[in-house]
């Protein structure tokens, strides 16, 4: 008998400059869109998600979570199969396929974690988005990878700072302006200082 476990894997994600600029001008929803997962491809965790399984789970997620506006995700990866409402930062509003890529549109929420996420984007911090689900894996000898099995159940998509897939970062364009400010692409030496400053500022605002 194969035991199910918590599976967390990241994929490339791309921010939409036009949508964000327009949203900032109108004080509307802060939206980003890009790749949520990729089917039939080995990731840096050594796992492969068969397309028929991702298609099934995407359909279930659309019907039971997105349509009911409860497709919530957290900032950073929780070691749990339960979405903690205190840490929610965003919600998935739409999913669709482009070839083997499961694409999605994500709305950043005005929660404490959502505000941190939004400010990290505005500061040019590169972030990844990661799927969270429960399931089992089986060794695929031909691909030298662990293949996710049919018992996989998608739980959420979370934003993270350390993606497991090469290139799995959400990165705002360096020339994008938000509220007449210019995003500065951080260097490796100062990015964590920026993160700490953003989080401290947000926490001070909500006290």
PDB file of N, CA, C and O in Angstrom, residues 1-40:
ATOM      1  N   UNK A   1       0.843  -1.202   0.000  1.00  0.00           N
ATOM      2  CA  UNK A   1       0.000   0.000   0.000  1.00  0.00           C
ATOM      3  C   UNK A   1       0.878   1.251   0.000  1.00  0.00           C
ATOM      4  O   UNK A   1       1.830   1.368   0.762  1.00  0.00           O
ATOM      5  N   UNK A   2       0.592   2.195  -0.895  1.00  0.00           N
ATOM      6  CA  UNK A   2       1.359   3.425  -0.996  1.00  0.00           C
ATOM      7  C   UNK A   2       0.694   4.509  -0.154  1.00  0.00           C
ATOM      8  O   UNK A   2      -0.492   4.773  -0.302  1.00  0.00           O
ATOM      9  N   UNK A   3       1.477   5.140   0.714  1.00  0.00           N
ATOM     10  CA  UNK A   3       0.940   6.169   1.589  1.00  0.00           C
ATOM     11  C   UNK A   3       0.944   7.525   0.901  1.00  0.00           C
ATOM     12  O   UNK A   3       1.903   7.906   0.228  1.00  0.00           O
ATOM     13  N   UNK A   4      -0.140   8.268   1.092  1.00  0.00           N
ATOM     14  CA  UNK A   4      -0.227   9.627   0.557  1.00  0.00           C
ATOM     15  C   UNK A   4       0.601  10.558   1.446  1.00  0.00           C
ATOM     16  O   UNK A   4       0.686  10.369   2.657  1.00  0.00           O
ATOM     17  N   UNK A   5       1.185  11.559   0.836  1.00  0.00           N
ATOM     18  CA  UNK A   5       1.961  12.540   1.587  1.00  0.00           C
ATOM     19  C   UNK A   5       1.737  13.918   0.980  1.00  0.00           C
ATOM     20  O   UNK A   5       1.163  14.061  -0.105  1.00  0.00           O
ATOM     21  N   UNK A   6       2.202  14.932   1.702  1.00  0.00           N
ATOM     22  CA  UNK A   6       2.068  16.294   1.224  1.00  0.00           C
ATOM     23  C   UNK A   6       3.085  16.540   0.115  1.00  0.00           C
ATOM     24  O   UNK A   6       4.287  16.338   0.304  1.00  0.00           O
ATOM     25  N   UNK A   7       2.598  16.951  -1.063  1.00  0.00           N
ATOM     26  CA  UNK A   7       3.459  17.224  -2.215  1.00  0.00           C
ATOM     27  C   UNK A   7       3.421  18.711  -2.524  1.00  0.00           C
ATOM     28  O   UNK A   7       2.346  19.285  -2.713  1.00  0.00           O
ATOM     29  N   UNK A   8       4.609  19.337  -2.589  1.00  0.00           N
ATOM     30  CA  UNK A   8       4.702  20.763  -2.865  1.00  0.00           C
ATOM     31  C   UNK A   8       5.729  20.985  -3.963  1.00  0.00           C
ATOM     32  O   UNK A   8       6.886  20.598  -3.825  1.00  0.00           O
ATOM     33  N   UNK A   9       5.298  21.577  -5.066  1.00  0.00           N
ATOM     34  CA  UNK A   9       6.179  21.787  -6.214  1.00  0.00           C
ATOM     35  C   UNK A   9       5.898  23.133  -6.860  1.00  0.00           C
ATOM     36  O   UNK A   9       4.752  23.549  -6.988  1.00  0.00           O
ATOM     37  N   UNK A  10       6.984  23.814  -7.293  1.00  0.00           N
ATOM     38  CA  UNK A  10       6.874  25.158  -7.844  1.00  0.00           C
ATOM     39  C   UNK A  10       7.008  25.167  -9.361  1.00  0.00           C
ATOM     40  O   UNK A  10       7.598  24.283  -9.949  1.00  0.00           O
ATOM     41  N   UNK A  11       6.453  26.218  -9.950  1.00  0.00           N
ATOM     42  CA  UNK A  11       6.542  26.407 -11.398  1.00  0.00           C
ATOM     43  C   UNK A  11       6.778  27.878 -11.721  1.00  0.00           C
ATOM     44  O   UNK A  11       6.579  28.749 -10.892  1.00  0.00           O
ATOM     45  N   UNK A  12       7.197  28.139 -12.937  1.00  0.00           N
ATOM     46  CA  UNK A  12       7.421  29.508 -13.388  1.00  0.00           C
ATOM     47  C   UNK A  12       6.101  30.279 -13.362  1.00  0.00           C
ATOM     48  O   UNK A  12       5.044  29.722 -13.639  1.00  0.00           O
ATOM     49  N   UNK A  13       6.193  31.550 -13.056  1.00  0.00           N
ATOM     50  CA  UNK A  13       5.004  32.406 -13.007  1.00  0.00           C
ATOM     51  C   UNK A  13       5.403  33.785 -13.499  1.00  0.00           C
ATOM     52  O   UNK A  13       6.493  34.253 -13.209  1.00  0.00           O
ATOM     53  N   UNK A  14       4.537  34.436 -14.213  1.00  0.00           N
ATOM     54  CA  UNK A  14       4.875  35.722 -14.817  1.00  0.00           C
ATOM     55  C   UNK A  14       3.832  36.773 -14.459  1.00  0.00           C
ATOM     56  O   UNK A  14       2.637  36.549 -14.621  1.00  0.00           O
ATOM     57  N   UNK A  15       4.308  37.887 -13.962  1.00  0.00           N
ATOM     58  CA  UNK A  15       3.394  38.956 -13.568  1.00  0.00           C
ATOM     59  C   UNK A  15       2.911  39.719 -14.793  1.00  0.00           C
ATOM     60  O   UNK A  15       3.629  39.846 -15.778  1.00  0.00           O
ATOM     61  N   UNK A  16       1.692  40.195 -14.739  1.00  0.00           N
ATOM     62  CA  UNK A  16       1.118  40.974 -15.835  1.00  0.00           C
ATOM     63  C   UNK A  16       1.280  42.457 -15.541  1.00  0.00           C
ATOM     64  O   UNK A  16       0.624  43.008 -14.661  1.00  0.00           O
ATOM     65  N   UNK A  17       2.181  43.119 -16.246  1.00  0.00           N
ATOM     66  CA  UNK A  17       2.469  44.537 -16.012  1.00  0.00           C
ATOM     67  C   UNK A  17       1.261  45.422 -16.304  1.00  0.00           C
ATOM     68  O   UNK A  17       0.920  46.305 -15.512  1.00  0.00           O
ATOM     69  N   UNK A  18       0.614  45.194 -17.445  1.00  0.00           N
ATOM     70  CA  UNK A  18      -0.514  46.038 -17.842  1.00  0.00           C
ATOM     71  C   UNK A  18      -1.671  45.945 -16.848  1.00  0.00           C
ATOM     72  O   UNK A  18      -2.261  46.960 -16.469  1.00  0.00           O
ATOM     73  N   UNK A  19      -1.988  44.716 -16.427  1.00  0.00           N
ATOM     74  CA  UNK A  19      -3.098  44.526 -15.500  1.00  0.00           C
ATOM     75  C   UNK A  19      -2.803  45.190 -14.163  1.00  0.00           C
ATOM     76  O   UNK A  19      -3.660  45.846 -13.573  1.00  0.00           O
ATOM     77  N   UNK A  20      -1.589  45.042 -13.672  1.00  0.00           N
ATOM     78  CA  UNK A  20      -1.225  45.621 -12.370  1.00  0.00           C
ATOM     79  C   UNK A  20      -1.220  47.149 -12.434  1.00  0.00           C
ATOM     80  O   UNK A  20      -1.728  47.825 -11.533  1.00  0.00           O
ATOM     81  N   UNK A  21      -0.642  47.699 -13.499  1.00  0.00           N
ATOM     82  CA  UNK A  21      -0.641  49.160 -13.636  1.00  0.00           C
ATOM     83  C   UNK A  21      -2.061  49.711 -13.650  1.00  0.00           C
ATOM     84  O   UNK A  21      -2.363  50.723 -13.009  1.00  0.00           O
ATOM     85  N   UNK A  22      -2.938  49.055 -14.396  1.00  0.00           N
ATOM     86  CA  UNK A  22      -4.322  49.498 -14.478  1.00  0.00           C
ATOM     87  C   UNK A  22      -5.023  49.361 -13.133  1.00  0.00           C
ATOM     88  O   UNK A  22      -5.786  50.236 -12.710  1.00  0.00           O
ATOM     89  N   UNK A  23      -4.764  48.249 -12.438  1.00  0.00           N
ATOM     90  CA  UNK A  23      -5.379  48.021 -11.138  1.00  0.00           C
ATOM     91  C   UNK A  23      -4.914  49.044 -10.112  1.00  0.00           C
ATOM     92  O   UNK A  23      -5.708  49.521  -9.292  1.00  0.00           O
ATOM     93  N   UNK A  24      -3.621  49.394 -10.151  1.00  0.00           N
ATOM     94  CA  UNK A  24      -3.095  50.359  -9.200  1.00  0.00           C
ATOM     95  C   UNK A  24      -3.710  51.742  -9.428  1.00  0.00           C
ATOM     96  O   UNK A  24      -3.996  52.467  -8.478  1.00  0.00           O
ATOM     97  N   UNK A  25      -3.938  52.089 -10.693  1.00  0.00           N
ATOM     98  CA  UNK A  25      -4.527  53.388 -11.005  1.00  0.00           C
ATOM     99  C   UNK A  25      -5.963  53.486 -10.501  1.00  0.00           C
ATOM    100  O   UNK A  25      -6.407  54.532 -10.042  1.00  0.00           O
ATOM    101  N   UNK A  26      -6.707  52.376 -10.601  1.00  0.00           N
ATOM    102  CA  UNK A  26      -8.118  52.383 -10.244  1.00  0.00           C
ATOM    103  C   UNK A  26      -8.372  51.842  -8.843  1.00  0.00           C
ATOM    104  O   UNK A  26      -9.503  51.720  -8.419  1.00  0.00           O
ATOM    105  N   UNK A  27      -7.293  51.500  -8.125  1.00  0.00           N
ATOM    106  CA  UNK A  27      -7.433  50.889  -6.807  1.00  0.00           C
ATOM    107  C   UNK A  27      -8.297  49.621  -6.873  1.00  0.00           C
ATOM    108  O   UNK A  27      -9.055  49.327  -5.952  1.00  0.00           O
ATOM    109  N   UNK A  28      -8.189  48.914  -7.974  1.00  0.00           N
ATOM    110  CA  UNK A  28      -8.946  47.675  -8.153  1.00  0.00           C
ATOM    111  C   UNK A  28      -8.148  46.467  -7.714  1.00  0.00           C
ATOM    112  O   UNK A  28      -7.113  46.595  -7.059  1.00  0.00           O
ATOM    113  N   UNK A  29      -8.626  45.271  -8.063  1.00  0.00           N
ATOM    114  CA  UNK A  29      -7.929  44.041  -7.679  1.00  0.00           C
ATOM    115  C   UNK A  29      -6.501  44.011  -8.221  1.00  0.00           C
ATOM    116  O   UNK A  29      -6.250  44.433  -9.356  1.00  0.00           O
ATOM    117  N   UNK A  30      -5.590  43.526  -7.413  1.00  0.00           N
ATOM    118  CA  UNK A  30      -4.184  43.375  -7.808  1.00  0.00           C
ATOM    119  C   UNK A  30      -4.036  41.977  -8.389  1.00  0.00           C
ATOM    120  O   UNK A  30      -4.072  40.987  -7.669  1.00  0.00           O
ATOM    121  N   UNK A  31      -3.892  41.877  -9.709  1.00  0.00           N
ATOM    122  CA  UNK A  31      -3.925  40.589 -10.402  1.00  0.00           C
ATOM    123  C   UNK A  31      -2.574  40.236 -11.009  1.00  0.00           C
ATOM    124  O   UNK A  31      -1.881  41.094 -11.561  1.00  0.00           O
ATOM    125  N   UNK A  32      -2.213  38.969 -10.905  1.00  0.00           N
ATOM    126  CA  UNK A  32      -1.045  38.424 -11.585  1.00  0.00           C
ATOM    127  C   UNK A  32      -1.480  37.150 -12.288  1.00  0.00           C
ATOM    128  O   UNK A  32      -2.427  36.489 -11.866  1.00  0.00           O
ATOM    129  N   UNK A  33      -0.814  36.803 -13.373  1.00  0.00           N
ATOM    130  CA  UNK A  33      -1.174  35.576 -14.073  1.00  0.00           C
ATOM    131  C   UNK A  33       0.062  34.921 -14.660  1.00  0.00           C
ATOM    132  O   UNK A  33       1.051  35.589 -14.968  1.00  0.00           O
ATOM    133  N   UNK A  34      -0.006  33.600 -14.801  1.00  0.00           N
ATOM    134  CA  UNK A  34       1.125  32.853 -15.321  1.00  0.00           C
ATOM    135  C   UNK A  34       0.920  31.366 -15.144  1.00  0.00           C
ATOM    136  O   UNK A  34      -0.190  30.895 -14.928  1.00  0.00           O
ATOM    137  N   UNK A  35       2.007  30.603 -15.210  1.00  0.00           N
ATOM    138  CA  UNK A  35       1.952  29.151 -15.119  1.00  0.00           C
ATOM    139  C   UNK A  35       1.851  28.696 -13.669  1.00  0.00           C
ATOM    140  O   UNK A  35       2.656  29.091 -12.835  1.00  0.00           O
ATOM    141  N   UNK A  36       0.861  27.859 -13.373  1.00  0.00           N
ATOM    142  CA  UNK A  36       0.684  27.316 -12.030  1.00  0.00           C
ATOM    143  C   UNK A  36       1.354  25.952 -11.873  1.00  0.00           C
ATOM    144  O   UNK A  36       1.904  25.632 -10.828  1.00  0.00           O
ATOM    145  N   UNK A  37       1.277  25.129 -12.917  1.00  0.00           N
ATOM    146  CA  UNK A  37       1.915  23.813 -12.908  1.00  0.00           C
ATOM    147  C   UNK A  37       2.188  23.398 -14.343  1.00  0.00           C
ATOM    148  O   UNK A  37       1.647  23.988 -15.285  1.00  0.00           O
ATOM    149  N   UNK A  38       3.045  22.384 -14.507  1.00  0.00           N
ATOM    150  CA  UNK A  38       3.355  21.866 -15.837  1.00  0.00           C
ATOM    151  C   UNK A  38       3.213  20.353 -15.829  1.00  0.00           C
ATOM    152  O   UNK A  38       3.724  19.668 -14.944  1.00  0.00           O
ATOM    153  N   UNK A  39       2.513  19.845 -16.823  1.00  0.00           N
ATOM    154  CA  UNK A  39       2.256  18.404 -16.913  1.00  0.00           C
ATOM    155  C   UNK A  39       3.362  17.689 -17.687  1.00  0.00           C
ATOM    156  O   UNK A  39       4.006  18.266 -18.566  1.00  0.00           O
ATOM    157  N   UNK A  40       3.561  16.423 -17.312  1.00  0.00           N
ATOM    158  CA  UNK A  40       4.454  15.512 -18.035  1.00  0.00           C
ATOM    159  C   UNK A  40       5.879  16.030 -18.156  1.00  0.00           C
ATOM    160  O   UNK A  40       6.567  15.780 -19.158  1.00  0.00           O
TER     161      UNK A  40
END
